[in-house]
Amino acid sequence: MRKVMVVDDKEGIRTLLKEVLQEEGYQVEEAANGWDALESVRKTKYDLILLDVKIPGINGVEVLKKMRAEDIMTRVMIMTAYEEMNTYGDLKELGVSQVFSKPFDIREVLRKVNQHMAARE
């Protein structure tokens, strides 16, 4: 089963994404902060991570940098309410394939997730 991790400090966003992704057949795990997310990616191989930028502990960009430093190359899509992140040149160098601005269209997120998974198969 294809595995996705959703990292966001807002429980409502995690719940929404989890429900929608599970309906599509994905196995979904959640993390509410950067440290939990990092611990989880060190133990579990995910097909995709939906990562918020502003999360407690260490922020999403730092999580991503630590993952890459540890050679964890899981594909990452960033979610952010911060417009400055939409100029994501540095993130692209870290392997970010998509940036979603909050509030996002859940159908667009699902479409991009499905495209990513179809490309992997």
PDB file of C-alpha atoms in Angstrom:
ATOM      1  CA  MET A   1       0.000   0.000   0.000  1.00  0.00           C
ATOM      2  CA  ARG A   2       1.239   3.474  -0.834  1.00  0.00           C
ATOM      3  CA  LYS A   3       2.230   5.477   2.258  1.00  0.00           C
ATOM      4  CA  VAL A   4       1.784   9.189   2.791  1.00  0.00           C
ATOM      5  CA  MET A   5       2.688  11.251   5.829  1.00  0.00           C
ATOM      6  CA  VAL A   6       0.843  14.476   6.612  1.00  0.00           C
ATOM      7  CA  VAL A   7       2.760  16.938   8.798  1.00  0.00           C
ATOM      8  CA  ASP A   8       0.771  19.902  10.103  1.00  0.00           C
ATOM      9  CA  ASP A   9       0.187  21.350  13.557  1.00  0.00           C
ATOM     10  CA  LYS A  10      -3.494  21.953  12.761  1.00  0.00           C
ATOM     11  CA  GLU A  11      -5.482  18.835  13.604  1.00  0.00           C
ATOM     12  CA  GLY A  12      -8.292  19.811  11.218  1.00  0.00           C
ATOM     13  CA  ILE A  13      -5.942  19.920   8.237  1.00  0.00           C
ATOM     14  CA  ARG A  14      -4.365  16.588   9.175  1.00  0.00           C
ATOM     15  CA  THR A  15      -7.801  15.000   9.585  1.00  0.00           C
ATOM     16  CA  LEU A  16      -9.119  16.360   6.278  1.00  0.00           C
ATOM     17  CA  LEU A  17      -6.080  15.221   4.314  1.00  0.00           C
ATOM     18  CA  LYS A  18      -6.041  11.833   6.042  1.00  0.00           C
ATOM     19  CA  GLU A  19      -9.708  11.162   5.275  1.00  0.00           C
ATOM     20  CA  VAL A  20      -9.463  12.238   1.636  1.00  0.00           C
ATOM     21  CA  LEU A  21      -6.235  10.313   1.016  1.00  0.00           C
ATOM     22  CA  GLN A  22      -7.503   7.170   2.748  1.00  0.00           C
ATOM     23  CA  GLU A  23     -10.601   7.246   0.518  1.00  0.00           C
ATOM     24  CA  GLU A  24      -8.161   7.086  -2.426  1.00  0.00           C
ATOM     25  CA  GLY A  25      -6.527   4.004  -0.944  1.00  0.00           C
ATOM     26  CA  TYR A  26      -3.453   5.530   0.659  1.00  0.00           C
ATOM     27  CA  GLN A  27      -2.087   4.554   4.043  1.00  0.00           C
ATOM     28  CA  VAL A  28      -1.735   7.832   5.925  1.00  0.00           C
ATOM     29  CA  GLU A  29       0.260   8.660   9.018  1.00  0.00           C
ATOM     30  CA  GLU A  30       0.313  12.014  10.757  1.00  0.00           C
ATOM     31  CA  ALA A  31       2.754  14.183  12.668  1.00  0.00           C
ATOM     32  CA  ALA A  32       1.923  17.438  14.471  1.00  0.00           C
ATOM     33  CA  ASN A  33       5.464  18.788  14.812  1.00  0.00           C
ATOM     34  CA  GLY A  34       8.858  18.705  13.166  1.00  0.00           C
ATOM     35  CA  TRP A  35      10.582  16.386  15.613  1.00  0.00           C
ATOM     36  CA  ASP A  36       7.851  13.731  15.362  1.00  0.00           C
ATOM     37  CA  ALA A  37       7.940  13.999  11.568  1.00  0.00           C
ATOM     38  CA  LEU A  38      11.701  13.548  11.474  1.00  0.00           C
ATOM     39  CA  GLU A  39      11.560  10.569  13.836  1.00  0.00           C
ATOM     40  CA  SER A  40       8.876   8.969  11.690  1.00  0.00           C
ATOM     41  CA  VAL A  41      10.734   9.375   8.378  1.00  0.00           C
ATOM     42  CA  ARG A  42      13.814   7.840   9.955  1.00  0.00           C
ATOM     43  CA  LYS A  43      11.823   4.680  10.782  1.00  0.00           C
ATOM     44  CA  THR A  44       9.309   4.407   7.940  1.00  0.00           C
ATOM     45  CA  LYS A  45       9.661   4.642   4.169  1.00  0.00           C
ATOM     46  CA  TYR A  46       6.978   6.922   2.744  1.00  0.00           C
ATOM     47  CA  ASP A  47       6.070   7.415  -0.886  1.00  0.00           C
ATOM     48  CA  LEU A  48       5.228  11.065  -0.240  1.00  0.00           C
ATOM     49  CA  ILE A  49       5.233  13.632   2.565  1.00  0.00           C
ATOM     50  CA  LEU A  50       2.853  16.601   2.739  1.00  0.00           C
ATOM     51  CA  LEU A  51       4.799  19.002   4.931  1.00  0.00           C
ATOM     52  CA  ASP A  52       3.666  22.277   6.478  1.00  0.00           C
ATOM     53  CA  VAL A  53       6.338  24.938   6.851  1.00  0.00           C
ATOM     54  CA  LYS A  54       5.313  26.502  10.143  1.00  0.00           C
ATOM     55  CA  ILE A  55       5.142  23.667  12.672  1.00  0.00           C
ATOM     56  CA  PRO A  56       6.287  23.398  16.284  1.00  0.00           C
ATOM     57  CA  GLY A  57       9.696  22.037  17.189  1.00  0.00           C
ATOM     58  CA  ILE A  58      11.700  22.462  14.045  1.00  0.00           C
ATOM     59  CA  ASN A  59      10.004  24.011  11.029  1.00  0.00           C
ATOM     60  CA  GLY A  60       9.227  22.153   7.832  1.00  0.00           C
ATOM     61  CA  VAL A  61      12.211  23.539   5.936  1.00  0.00           C
ATOM     62  CA  GLU A  62      14.562  22.351   8.686  1.00  0.00           C
ATOM     63  CA  VAL A  63      12.886  18.924   8.671  1.00  0.00           C
ATOM     64  CA  LEU A  64      13.490  18.757   4.940  1.00  0.00           C
ATOM     65  CA  LYS A  65      17.138  19.836   5.259  1.00  0.00           C
ATOM     66  CA  LYS A  66      17.766  17.225   7.962  1.00  0.00           C
ATOM     67  CA  MET A  67      16.107  14.544   5.831  1.00  0.00           C
ATOM     68  CA  ARG A  68      18.325  15.368   2.870  1.00  0.00           C
ATOM     69  CA  ALA A  69      21.440  15.530   5.066  1.00  0.00           C
ATOM     70  CA  GLU A  70      20.588  11.993   6.220  1.00  0.00           C
ATOM     71  CA  ASP A  71      20.021  10.921   2.601  1.00  0.00           C
ATOM     72  CA  ILE A  72      16.265  10.457   3.082  1.00  0.00           C
ATOM     73  CA  MET A  73      15.096  11.303  -0.414  1.00  0.00           C
ATOM     74  CA  THR A  74      11.323  10.873  -0.018  1.00  0.00           C
ATOM     75  CA  ARG A  75       9.343  13.205  -2.276  1.00  0.00           C
ATOM     76  CA  VAL A  76       7.935  16.224  -0.419  1.00  0.00           C
ATOM     77  CA  MET A  77       5.097  18.602  -1.179  1.00  0.00           C
ATOM     78  CA  ILE A  78       5.058  21.769   0.933  1.00  0.00           C
ATOM     79  CA  MET A  79       1.936  23.368   2.405  1.00  0.00           C
ATOM     80  CA  THR A  80       2.171  26.933   3.634  1.00  0.00           C
ATOM     81  CA  ALA A  81       0.128  29.997   4.462  1.00  0.00           C
ATOM     82  CA  TYR A  82       3.164  32.160   3.881  1.00  0.00           C
ATOM     83  CA  GLU A  83       3.387  33.776   0.457  1.00  0.00           C
ATOM     84  CA  GLU A  84       7.167  34.147   0.558  1.00  0.00           C
ATOM     85  CA  MET A  85       7.492  30.371   0.361  1.00  0.00           C
ATOM     86  CA  ASN A  86       5.904  30.432  -3.083  1.00  0.00           C
ATOM     87  CA  THR A  87       9.232  31.596  -4.459  1.00  0.00           C
ATOM     88  CA  TYR A  88      10.652  28.223  -3.629  1.00  0.00           C
ATOM     89  CA  GLY A  89      13.970  28.060  -5.420  1.00  0.00           C
ATOM     90  CA  ASP A  90      15.803  26.761  -2.338  1.00  0.00           C
ATOM     91  CA  LEU A  91      13.054  24.234  -1.709  1.00  0.00           C
ATOM     92  CA  LYS A  92      13.271  22.970  -5.265  1.00  0.00           C
ATOM     93  CA  GLU A  93      16.976  22.287  -4.724  1.00  0.00           C
ATOM     94  CA  LEU A  94      15.938  20.182  -1.714  1.00  0.00           C
ATOM     95  CA  GLY A  95      13.617  18.138  -3.902  1.00  0.00           C
ATOM     96  CA  VAL A  96      10.276  19.819  -3.228  1.00  0.00           C
ATOM     97  CA  SER A  97       8.013  19.052  -6.142  1.00  0.00           C
ATOM     98  CA  GLN A  98       5.027  21.205  -5.243  1.00  0.00           C
ATOM     99  CA  VAL A  99       4.073  24.109  -2.978  1.00  0.00           C
ATOM    100  CA  PHE A 100       0.446  24.549  -1.930  1.00  0.00           C
ATOM    101  CA  SER A 101      -0.671  27.865  -0.472  1.00  0.00           C
ATOM    102  CA  LYS A 102      -3.168  27.687   2.361  1.00  0.00           C
ATOM    103  CA  PRO A 103      -6.042  27.647   2.162  1.00  0.00           C
ATOM    104  CA  PHE A 104      -5.597  25.060  -0.561  1.00  0.00           C
ATOM    105  CA  ASP A 105      -8.088  23.346  -2.816  1.00  0.00           C
ATOM    106  CA  ILE A 106      -8.272  19.771  -1.530  1.00  0.00           C
ATOM    107  CA  ARG A 107      -9.115  18.512  -5.030  1.00  0.00           C
ATOM    108  CA  GLU A 108      -5.907  20.081  -6.371  1.00  0.00           C
ATOM    109  CA  VAL A 109      -3.854  18.486  -3.592  1.00  0.00           C
ATOM    110  CA  LEU A 110      -5.441  15.108  -4.305  1.00  0.00           C
ATOM    111  CA  ARG A 111      -4.833  15.501  -8.040  1.00  0.00           C
ATOM    112  CA  LYS A 112      -1.133  16.263  -7.475  1.00  0.00           C
ATOM    113  CA  VAL A 113      -0.750  13.369  -5.018  1.00  0.00           C
ATOM    114  CA  ASN A 114      -2.375  10.992  -7.508  1.00  0.00           C
ATOM    115  CA  GLN A 115      -0.143  12.279 -10.317  1.00  0.00           C
ATOM    116  CA  HIS A 116       2.931  11.693  -8.183  1.00  0.00           C
ATOM    117  CA  MET A 117       1.859   8.169  -7.284  1.00  0.00           C
ATOM    118  CA  ALA A 118       0.979   7.311 -10.892  1.00  0.00           C
ATOM    119  CA  ALA A 119       4.420   8.504 -12.021  1.00  0.00           C
ATOM    120  CA  ARG A 120       6.073   6.208  -9.465  1.00  0.00           C
ATOM    121  CA  GLU A 121       4.281   3.097 -10.720  1.00  0.00           C
TER     122      GLU A 121
END
